[in-house]
Amino acid sequence: MAGPAEAQKLVYLVTGGCGFLGEHVVRMLLQQEPQLCELRVFDLHLSPWLEELKTGTQNVIEACVQSGTRYLVYTSSMEALGPNAKGHPFYRGNEDTPYEVVHKHPYPCSKALAEKLVLEANGRKVCGGLPLVTCALRPTGIYGEGHQIMRDFYHQGLRLGGRLFRAIPASVEHGRVYVGNVAWMHVLAARELRQQAALLGGQVYFCYDQSPYLSYEDFNMEFLGPCGVRLVGTHPLLPYWVLLILAVFNALLQWLLRPLLLYAPLLNPYTLAMANTTFTVSTNKAQRHFGYKPLFSWEESRTRTIHWVQAMESASVAHPSRS
């Protein structure tokens, strides 16, 4: 997300503005940015592979330089840091907590490289001679209205008679953040980047709220449970090695089918390792630097997400062939 320097006439460009987070950022700007003069939305469905994402980020930086756009807020991810490929836990860490970054999967590799490009571009001269000011936001696992993975889990539960089977130990914790609060942090960061360039420029911020630390499955049940889906088992019903075999099989099948069709299984070696590794953040850096506080409480975030799932439930009843 980028915006020019004039404080009284702000023009925002939201790249990926038609995606899950992008749509929420667009709505948040329309609702919460009183100095907004013009809002431009750009979206292009690119392949998620490493070089294309890296090139896309470099193109955004070059566009800022050539057009004289001085402020760039990059949507990174906690996955730019971890969980790493070695499965090291990250427990209530912050931006300064030491952690070995070891990635093999294209998505975290691309996020880490793109984030590096954005932060290194801070201070680069743009058209007109003034410096580019950049920062990066690292959301933890995002949830909320429009979340495709939660939609997939819900429909899977319906197909299994209202049941999902536990695959991850309940002791594994993850930090999750409501999409509305992620969008709100973007608006605040873009606003304060203009006012406090020396403080925010070149910085990275974890993006989270007061959502509880739970395993992915237990967290999802906070929303799916009230909608008639129950989680079966207090312990994983299948041992890890069986899940790993299935994950590797899915990855192989995805590779074989890639020339013919897009096959994106929920379970693959990367998602299995990530789900089985504790990764939680606890930091107030964003609050200290630009006054971030969640706009939506956990109770409101939960209620909004439940209502969205219930709307899917109503649509499934009205159109059973779509489930």
mmCIF file of C-alpha atoms in Angstrom:
data_model
loop_
_atom_site.group_PDB
_atom_site.id
_atom_site.type_symbol
_atom_site.label_atom_id
_atom_site.label_comp_id
_atom_site.label_asym_id
_atom_site.label_seq_id
_atom_site.Cartn_x
_atom_site.Cartn_y
_atom_site.Cartn_z
ATOM 1 C CA MET A 1 0.000 0.000 0.000
ATOM 2 C CA ALA A 2 1.489 3.326 -0.984
ATOM 3 C CA GLY A 3 0.470 6.965 -0.676
ATOM 4 C CA PRO A 4 2.021 10.298 -1.757
ATOM 5 C CA ALA A 5 3.331 12.993 0.523
ATOM 6 C CA GLU A 6 0.630 15.673 0.396
ATOM 7 C CA ALA A 7 -1.145 15.541 3.751
ATOM 8 C CA GLN A 8 -4.256 17.383 2.555
ATOM 9 C CA LYS A 9 -4.818 15.398 -0.630
ATOM 10 C CA LEU A 10 -4.050 11.727 -0.094
ATOM 11 C CA VAL A 11 -4.107 9.210 -2.903
ATOM 12 C CA TYR A 12 -3.812 5.543 -1.885
ATOM 13 C CA LEU A 13 -2.953 2.621 -4.115
ATOM 14 C CA VAL A 14 -3.872 -0.793 -2.689
ATOM 15 C CA THR A 15 -2.166 -3.623 -4.544
ATOM 16 C CA GLY A 16 -3.994 -6.935 -4.267
ATOM 17 C CA GLY A 17 -7.069 -4.924 -3.372
ATOM 18 C CA CYS A 18 -9.515 -7.642 -4.457
ATOM 19 C CA GLY A 19 -8.078 -10.300 -2.161
ATOM 20 C CA PHE A 20 -9.082 -11.356 1.358
ATOM 21 C CA LEU A 21 -7.049 -8.737 3.235
ATOM 22 C CA GLY A 22 -7.048 -6.226 0.382
ATOM 23 C CA GLU A 23 -10.828 -5.806 0.409
ATOM 24 C CA HIS A 24 -10.758 -5.118 4.151
ATOM 25 C CA VAL A 25 -7.969 -2.542 3.705
ATOM 26 C CA VAL A 26 -10.025 -0.773 1.023
ATOM 27 C CA ARG A 27 -13.098 -0.652 3.291
ATOM 28 C CA MET A 28 -11.013 0.556 6.227
ATOM 29 C CA LEU A 29 -9.533 3.415 4.191
ATOM 30 C CA LEU A 30 -12.993 4.486 3.059
ATOM 31 C CA GLN A 31 -14.265 4.420 6.649
ATOM 32 C CA GLN A 32 -11.282 5.655 8.664
ATOM 33 C CA GLU A 33 -9.102 7.937 6.500
ATOM 34 C CA PRO A 34 -10.679 11.437 6.525
ATOM 35 C CA GLN A 35 -7.954 12.888 4.263
ATOM 36 C CA LEU A 36 -8.578 10.340 1.525
ATOM 37 C CA CYS A 37 -8.986 12.065 -1.845
ATOM 38 C CA GLU A 38 -8.592 9.163 -4.244
ATOM 39 C CA LEU A 39 -8.377 5.409 -3.826
ATOM 40 C CA ARG A 40 -6.886 3.232 -6.538
ATOM 41 C CA VAL A 41 -7.136 -0.552 -6.407
ATOM 42 C CA PHE A 42 -4.875 -2.879 -8.350
ATOM 43 C CA ASP A 43 -5.119 -6.645 -8.374
ATOM 44 C CA LEU A 44 -3.468 -9.266 -10.534
ATOM 45 C CA HIS A 45 -3.681 -12.977 -9.805
ATOM 46 C CA LEU A 46 -0.067 -14.046 -9.961
ATOM 47 C CA SER A 47 1.425 -17.482 -9.456
ATOM 48 C CA PRO A 48 2.643 -17.837 -5.868
ATOM 49 C CA TRP A 49 6.097 -19.046 -6.870
ATOM 50 C CA LEU A 50 9.201 -17.346 -5.602
ATOM 51 C CA GLU A 51 10.625 -15.367 -8.492
ATOM 52 C CA GLU A 52 7.275 -13.980 -9.631
ATOM 53 C CA LEU A 53 6.445 -12.615 -6.190
ATOM 54 C CA LYS A 54 9.942 -11.237 -5.757
ATOM 55 C CA THR A 55 9.775 -9.548 -9.173
ATOM 56 C CA GLY A 56 6.322 -8.154 -8.377
ATOM 57 C CA THR A 57 7.581 -6.483 -5.199
ATOM 58 C CA GLN A 58 10.571 -5.037 -7.046
ATOM 59 C CA ASN A 59 8.176 -3.636 -9.658
ATOM 60 C CA VAL A 60 6.132 -1.922 -6.925
ATOM 61 C CA ILE A 61 9.296 -0.347 -5.508
ATOM 62 C CA GLU A 62 10.398 0.835 -8.953
ATOM 63 C CA ALA A 63 6.922 2.269 -9.605
ATOM 64 C CA CYS A 64 7.202 4.254 -6.349
ATOM 65 C CA VAL A 65 10.603 5.591 -7.425
ATOM 66 C CA GLN A 66 9.488 6.544 -10.927
ATOM 67 C CA SER A 67 6.182 8.123 -9.872
ATOM 68 C CA GLY A 68 7.557 10.024 -6.874
ATOM 69 C CA THR A 69 5.462 8.042 -4.392
ATOM 70 C CA ARG A 70 7.229 8.414 -1.055
ATOM 71 C CA TYR A 71 5.471 6.011 1.305
ATOM 72 C CA LEU A 72 5.163 2.251 1.026
ATOM 73 C CA VAL A 73 3.594 -0.116 3.576
ATOM 74 C CA TYR A 74 4.339 -3.717 2.672
ATOM 75 C CA THR A 75 2.112 -6.588 3.813
ATOM 76 C CA SER A 76 4.576 -9.231 4.865
ATOM 77 C CA SER A 77 3.745 -12.198 7.090
ATOM 78 C CA MET A 78 4.975 -13.825 10.282
ATOM 79 C CA GLU A 79 5.979 -16.641 7.913
ATOM 80 C CA ALA A 80 8.804 -14.431 6.626
ATOM 81 C CA LEU A 81 10.344 -15.323 10.001
ATOM 82 C CA GLY A 82 8.804 -18.661 10.921
ATOM 83 C CA PRO A 83 7.912 -21.278 11.879
ATOM 84 C CA ASN A 84 11.194 -22.350 10.356
ATOM 85 C CA ALA A 85 11.856 -25.604 8.536
ATOM 86 C CA LYS A 86 13.485 -27.045 11.671
ATOM 87 C CA GLY A 87 10.279 -26.712 13.702
ATOM 88 C CA HIS A 88 11.755 -24.412 16.362
ATOM 89 C CA PRO A 89 9.012 -22.920 18.579
ATOM 90 C CA PHE A 90 8.587 -19.171 18.941
ATOM 91 C CA TYR A 91 6.831 -18.437 22.220
ATOM 92 C CA ARG A 92 5.542 -14.882 22.875
ATOM 93 C CA GLY A 93 8.425 -13.410 20.900
ATOM 94 C CA ASN A 94 8.747 -9.913 19.486
ATOM 95 C CA GLU A 95 10.546 -8.294 16.560
ATOM 96 C CA ASP A 96 13.895 -8.444 18.385
ATOM 97 C CA THR A 97 13.649 -12.042 19.627
ATOM 98 C CA PRO A 98 16.482 -14.145 18.125
ATOM 99 C CA TYR A 99 15.164 -16.824 15.777
ATOM 100 C CA GLU A 100 16.885 -18.849 13.066
ATOM 101 C CA VAL A 101 15.199 -18.162 9.742
ATOM 102 C CA VAL A 102 15.316 -21.398 7.733
ATOM 103 C CA HIS A 103 12.827 -21.731 4.863
ATOM 104 C CA LYS A 104 12.357 -24.236 2.044
ATOM 105 C CA HIS A 105 8.779 -23.656 0.881
ATOM 106 C CA PRO A 106 8.298 -21.001 -1.853
ATOM 107 C CA TYR A 107 5.769 -18.896 0.086
ATOM 108 C CA PRO A 108 7.863 -18.043 3.186
ATOM 109 C CA CYS A 109 10.967 -17.725 1.009
ATOM 110 C CA SER A 110 9.200 -15.207 -1.213
ATOM 111 C CA LYS A 111 7.834 -13.248 1.737
ATOM 112 C CA ALA A 112 11.262 -13.075 3.386
ATOM 113 C CA LEU A 113 12.953 -11.907 0.180
ATOM 114 C CA ALA A 114 10.232 -9.389 -0.675
ATOM 115 C CA GLU A 115 10.294 -7.974 2.857
ATOM 116 C CA LYS A 116 14.082 -7.586 2.591
ATOM 117 C CA LEU A 117 13.712 -5.703 -0.702
ATOM 118 C CA VAL A 118 11.148 -3.324 0.790
ATOM 119 C CA LEU A 119 13.157 -2.537 3.915
ATOM 120 C CA GLU A 120 16.371 -2.056 1.942
ATOM 121 C CA ALA A 121 14.543 0.400 -0.327
ATOM 122 C CA ASN A 122 13.928 2.710 2.648
ATOM 123 C CA GLY A 123 15.775 5.977 2.003
ATOM 124 C CA ARG A 124 16.110 5.454 -1.747
ATOM 125 C CA LYS A 125 15.575 8.664 -3.719
ATOM 126 C CA VAL A 126 12.332 8.875 -5.687
ATOM 127 C CA CYS A 127 11.464 11.147 -8.601
ATOM 128 C CA GLY A 128 11.825 14.682 -7.238
ATOM 129 C CA GLY A 129 14.770 13.839 -5.007
ATOM 130 C CA LEU A 130 13.003 13.020 -1.736
ATOM 131 C CA PRO A 131 13.546 9.709 0.073
ATOM 132 C CA LEU A 132 11.244 6.702 -0.096
ATOM 133 C CA VAL A 133 9.973 5.674 3.348
ATOM 134 C CA THR A 134 9.010 2.013 3.826
ATOM 135 C CA CYS A 135 7.920 -0.346 6.559
ATOM 136 C CA ALA A 136 6.625 -3.920 6.684
ATOM 137 C CA LEU A 137 3.775 -5.445 8.677
ATOM 138 C CA ARG A 138 3.884 -9.109 9.666
ATOM 139 C CA PRO A 139 0.375 -10.395 10.424
ATOM 140 C CA THR A 140 0.103 -13.643 12.306
ATOM 141 C CA GLY A 141 -2.503 -16.099 10.961
ATOM 142 C CA ILE A 142 -5.348 -13.914 9.651
ATOM 143 C CA TYR A 143 -8.979 -14.927 10.107
ATOM 144 C CA GLY A 144 -12.358 -13.315 9.541
ATOM 145 C CA GLU A 145 -15.004 -12.776 6.915
ATOM 146 C CA GLY A 146 -13.892 -14.143 3.551
ATOM 147 C CA HIS A 147 -11.134 -16.414 4.905
ATOM 148 C CA GLN A 148 -10.825 -19.161 2.287
ATOM 149 C CA ILE A 149 -9.190 -21.792 4.523
ATOM 150 C CA MET A 150 -11.895 -21.442 7.173
ATOM 151 C CA ARG A 151 -14.487 -21.726 4.417
ATOM 152 C CA ASP A 152 -12.809 -24.921 3.242
ATOM 153 C CA PHE A 153 -12.757 -26.390 6.765
ATOM 154 C CA TYR A 154 -16.422 -25.532 7.233
ATOM 155 C CA HIS A 155 -17.479 -27.226 4.003
ATOM 156 C CA GLN A 156 -15.289 -30.211 4.850
ATOM 157 C CA GLY A 157 -17.071 -30.473 8.206
ATOM 158 C CA LEU A 158 -20.434 -30.415 6.455
ATOM 159 C CA ARG A 159 -19.364 -33.221 4.125
ATOM 160 C CA LEU A 160 -18.295 -35.283 7.165
ATOM 161 C CA GLY A 161 -21.656 -34.927 8.885
ATOM 162 C CA GLY A 162 -20.753 -31.914 11.026
ATOM 163 C CA ARG A 163 -17.457 -33.377 12.269
ATOM 164 C CA LEU A 164 -13.781 -32.572 11.937
ATOM 165 C CA PHE A 165 -11.137 -34.937 13.261
ATOM 166 C CA ARG A 166 -8.293 -33.613 15.373
ATOM 167 C CA ALA A 167 -4.940 -33.823 13.617
ATOM 168 C CA ILE A 168 -2.831 -31.373 15.673
ATOM 169 C CA PRO A 169 -2.037 -31.598 19.410
ATOM 170 C CA ALA A 170 -4.019 -29.058 21.411
ATOM 171 C CA SER A 171 -0.786 -27.998 23.137
ATOM 172 C CA VAL A 172 0.540 -26.376 19.941
ATOM 173 C CA GLU A 173 -0.282 -22.654 20.085
ATOM 174 C CA HIS A 174 -0.537 -20.105 17.296
ATOM 175 C CA GLY A 175 -1.162 -16.387 17.279
ATOM 176 C CA ARG A 176 -4.143 -15.336 15.169
ATOM 177 C CA VAL A 177 -5.335 -11.859 14.221
ATOM 178 C CA TYR A 178 -8.683 -10.573 12.970
ATOM 179 C CA VAL A 179 -8.610 -9.243 9.411
ATOM 180 C CA GLY A 180 -10.273 -5.952 10.412
ATOM 181 C CA ASN A 181 -7.471 -5.238 12.872
ATOM 182 C CA VAL A 182 -4.852 -6.036 10.225
ATOM 183 C CA ALA A 183 -6.532 -3.561 7.872
ATOM 184 C CA TRP A 184 -6.663 -0.986 10.681
ATOM 185 C CA MET A 185 -2.937 -1.364 11.372
ATOM 186 C CA HIS A 186 -2.235 -0.738 7.680
ATOM 187 C CA VAL A 187 -4.202 2.515 7.770
ATOM 188 C CA LEU A 188 -2.457 3.683 10.949
ATOM 189 C CA ALA A 189 0.997 2.744 9.662
ATOM 190 C CA ALA A 190 0.439 4.553 6.349
ATOM 191 C CA ARG A 191 -0.838 7.627 8.199
ATOM 192 C CA GLU A 192 2.040 7.788 10.676
ATOM 193 C CA LEU A 193 4.676 6.919 8.072
ATOM 194 C CA ARG A 194 4.155 10.416 6.716
ATOM 195 C CA GLN A 195 4.449 12.050 10.137
ATOM 196 C CA GLN A 196 7.252 9.970 11.693
ATOM 197 C CA ALA A 197 9.389 8.825 8.790
ATOM 198 C CA ALA A 198 12.587 8.696 10.859
ATOM 199 C CA LEU A 199 10.989 6.402 13.445
ATOM 200 C CA LEU A 200 8.956 4.050 11.228
ATOM 201 C CA GLY A 201 11.148 3.969 8.130
ATOM 202 C CA GLY A 202 12.848 0.613 7.581
ATOM 203 C CA GLN A 203 11.001 -1.012 10.496
ATOM 204 C CA VAL A 204 9.061 -4.271 10.688
ATOM 205 C CA TYR A 205 6.047 -4.810 12.957
ATOM 206 C CA PHE A 206 4.196 -7.910 14.048
ATOM 207 C CA CYS A 207 0.470 -7.481 13.521
ATOM 208 C CA TYR A 208 -1.796 -9.147 16.065
ATOM 209 C CA ASP A 209 -4.589 -8.433 18.556
ATOM 210 C CA GLN A 210 -6.121 -10.039 21.662
ATOM 211 C CA SER A 211 -7.274 -13.207 19.910
ATOM 212 C CA PRO A 212 -6.524 -16.220 22.160
ATOM 213 C CA TYR A 213 -3.489 -18.423 21.677
ATOM 214 C CA LEU A 214 -4.811 -21.839 20.600
ATOM 215 C CA SER A 215 -4.004 -24.564 18.115
ATOM 216 C CA TYR A 216 -5.331 -23.897 14.609
ATOM 217 C CA GLU A 217 -8.053 -26.482 15.032
ATOM 218 C CA ASP A 218 -9.218 -25.312 18.453
ATOM 219 C CA PHE A 219 -9.171 -21.715 17.294
ATOM 220 C CA ASN A 220 -11.260 -22.494 14.217
ATOM 221 C CA MET A 221 -13.786 -24.251 16.447
ATOM 222 C CA GLU A 222 -14.432 -20.902 18.169
ATOM 223 C CA PHE A 223 -16.372 -20.078 14.986
ATOM 224 C CA LEU A 224 -17.317 -23.421 13.508
ATOM 225 C CA GLY A 225 -18.562 -24.870 16.810
ATOM 226 C CA PRO A 226 -21.489 -22.424 17.140
ATOM 227 C CA CYS A 227 -22.385 -23.333 13.545
ATOM 228 C CA GLY A 228 -22.842 -27.038 14.219
ATOM 229 C CA VAL A 229 -19.377 -28.459 13.523
ATOM 230 C CA ARG A 230 -17.649 -30.391 16.313
ATOM 231 C CA LEU A 231 -14.031 -31.430 16.691
ATOM 232 C CA VAL A 232 -13.647 -35.154 17.356
ATOM 233 C CA GLY A 233 -10.869 -36.332 19.678
ATOM 234 C CA THR A 234 -8.828 -34.815 22.486
ATOM 235 C CA HIS A 235 -5.655 -36.152 20.825
ATOM 236 C CA PRO A 236 -4.712 -36.515 17.149
ATOM 237 C CA LEU A 237 -6.485 -39.542 15.697
ATOM 238 C CA LEU A 238 -3.613 -40.255 13.303
ATOM 239 C CA PRO A 239 0.082 -40.312 14.248
ATOM 240 C CA TYR A 240 2.302 -37.603 12.798
ATOM 241 C CA TRP A 241 4.138 -39.997 10.460
ATOM 242 C CA VAL A 242 0.862 -41.002 8.780
ATOM 243 C CA LEU A 243 -0.043 -37.354 8.248
ATOM 244 C CA LEU A 244 3.422 -36.716 6.853
ATOM 245 C CA ILE A 245 2.990 -39.515 4.302
ATOM 246 C CA LEU A 246 -0.360 -38.036 3.257
ATOM 247 C CA ALA A 247 1.185 -34.553 3.059
ATOM 248 C CA VAL A 248 4.036 -35.756 0.844
ATOM 249 C CA PHE A 249 1.543 -37.624 -1.365
ATOM 250 C CA ASN A 250 -0.518 -34.427 -1.739
ATOM 251 C CA ALA A 251 2.587 -32.449 -2.675
ATOM 252 C CA LEU A 252 3.550 -35.046 -5.279
ATOM 253 C CA LEU A 253 0.028 -35.086 -6.705
ATOM 254 C CA GLN A 254 0.024 -31.284 -6.864
ATOM 255 C CA TRP A 255 3.307 -31.363 -8.801
ATOM 256 C CA LEU A 256 2.034 -34.009 -11.225
ATOM 257 C CA LEU A 257 -1.239 -32.179 -11.890
ATOM 258 C CA ARG A 258 0.254 -28.690 -12.211
ATOM 259 C CA PRO A 259 0.393 -28.724 -16.041
ATOM 260 C CA LEU A 260 -3.283 -29.723 -16.184
ATOM 261 C CA LEU A 261 -5.089 -28.058 -13.271
ATOM 262 C CA LEU A 262 -4.639 -26.183 -10.025
ATOM 263 C CA TYR A 263 -4.675 -28.592 -7.091
ATOM 264 C CA ALA A 264 -4.166 -26.887 -3.734
ATOM 265 C CA PRO A 265 -4.630 -29.394 -0.879
ATOM 266 C CA LEU A 266 -5.000 -28.113 2.676
ATOM 267 C CA LEU A 267 -2.456 -30.692 3.842
ATOM 268 C CA ASN A 268 1.092 -30.546 2.502
ATOM 269 C CA PRO A 269 4.502 -30.849 4.213
ATOM 270 C CA TYR A 270 4.728 -27.104 4.790
ATOM 271 C CA THR A 271 1.256 -26.631 6.291
ATOM 272 C CA LEU A 272 1.721 -29.747 8.428
ATOM 273 C CA ALA A 273 5.022 -28.494 9.861
ATOM 274 C CA MET A 274 3.620 -25.003 10.442
ATOM 275 C CA ALA A 275 0.496 -26.286 12.192
ATOM 276 C CA ASN A 276 2.594 -28.504 14.476
ATOM 277 C CA THR A 277 4.978 -25.720 15.574
ATOM 278 C CA THR A 278 4.124 -23.223 18.316
ATOM 279 C CA PHE A 279 4.462 -19.667 17.017
ATOM 280 C CA THR A 280 3.033 -16.830 19.096
ATOM 281 C CA VAL A 281 3.993 -13.163 19.268
ATOM 282 C CA SER A 282 3.652 -10.657 22.097
ATOM 283 C CA THR A 283 4.888 -7.149 21.425
ATOM 284 C CA ASN A 284 3.788 -3.542 21.759
ATOM 285 C CA LYS A 285 6.200 -2.073 19.207
ATOM 286 C CA ALA A 286 3.372 -0.991 16.885
ATOM 287 C CA GLN A 287 1.590 0.651 19.820
ATOM 288 C CA ARG A 288 4.765 2.490 20.855
ATOM 289 C CA HIS A 289 5.676 3.667 17.368
ATOM 290 C CA PHE A 290 2.320 4.633 15.879
ATOM 291 C CA GLY A 291 -0.377 4.134 18.487
ATOM 292 C CA TYR A 292 -1.835 0.873 17.238
ATOM 293 C CA LYS A 293 -4.611 -0.618 19.325
ATOM 294 C CA PRO A 294 -7.061 -3.183 17.945
ATOM 295 C CA LEU A 295 -10.149 -1.536 16.521
ATOM 296 C CA PHE A 296 -12.172 -4.719 17.080
ATOM 297 C CA SER A 297 -12.176 -6.625 20.375
ATOM 298 C CA TRP A 298 -11.881 -10.416 20.454
ATOM 299 C CA GLU A 299 -15.600 -10.661 21.248
ATOM 300 C CA GLU A 300 -16.559 -8.486 18.283
ATOM 301 C CA SER A 301 -14.093 -10.246 15.966
ATOM 302 C CA ARG A 302 -15.501 -13.616 17.011
ATOM 303 C CA THR A 303 -19.114 -12.485 16.573
ATOM 304 C CA ARG A 304 -18.465 -11.047 13.122
ATOM 305 C CA THR A 305 -16.727 -14.212 11.972
ATOM 306 C CA ILE A 306 -19.484 -16.462 13.353
ATOM 307 C CA HIS A 307 -22.116 -14.423 11.529
ATOM 308 C CA TRP A 308 -20.143 -14.835 8.299
ATOM 309 C CA VAL A 309 -19.947 -18.623 8.793
ATOM 310 C CA GLN A 310 -23.672 -18.713 9.568
ATOM 311 C CA ALA A 311 -24.326 -16.853 6.325
ATOM 312 C CA MET A 312 -22.381 -19.587 4.516
ATOM 313 C CA GLU A 313 -24.502 -22.155 6.350
ATOM 314 C CA SER A 314 -27.701 -20.474 5.133
ATOM 315 C CA ALA A 315 -26.339 -20.399 1.579
ATOM 316 C CA SER A 316 -25.463 -24.096 1.803
ATOM 317 C CA VAL A 317 -28.997 -24.953 2.902
ATOM 318 C CA ALA A 318 -30.493 -22.868 0.104
ATOM 319 C CA HIS A 319 -28.102 -24.307 -2.502
ATOM 320 C CA PRO A 320 -27.005 -27.759 -1.253
ATOM 321 C CA SER A 321 -25.264 -28.639 -4.521
ATOM 322 C CA ARG A 322 -22.683 -25.884 -3.912
ATOM 323 C CA SER A 323 -21.301 -27.341 -0.661
#
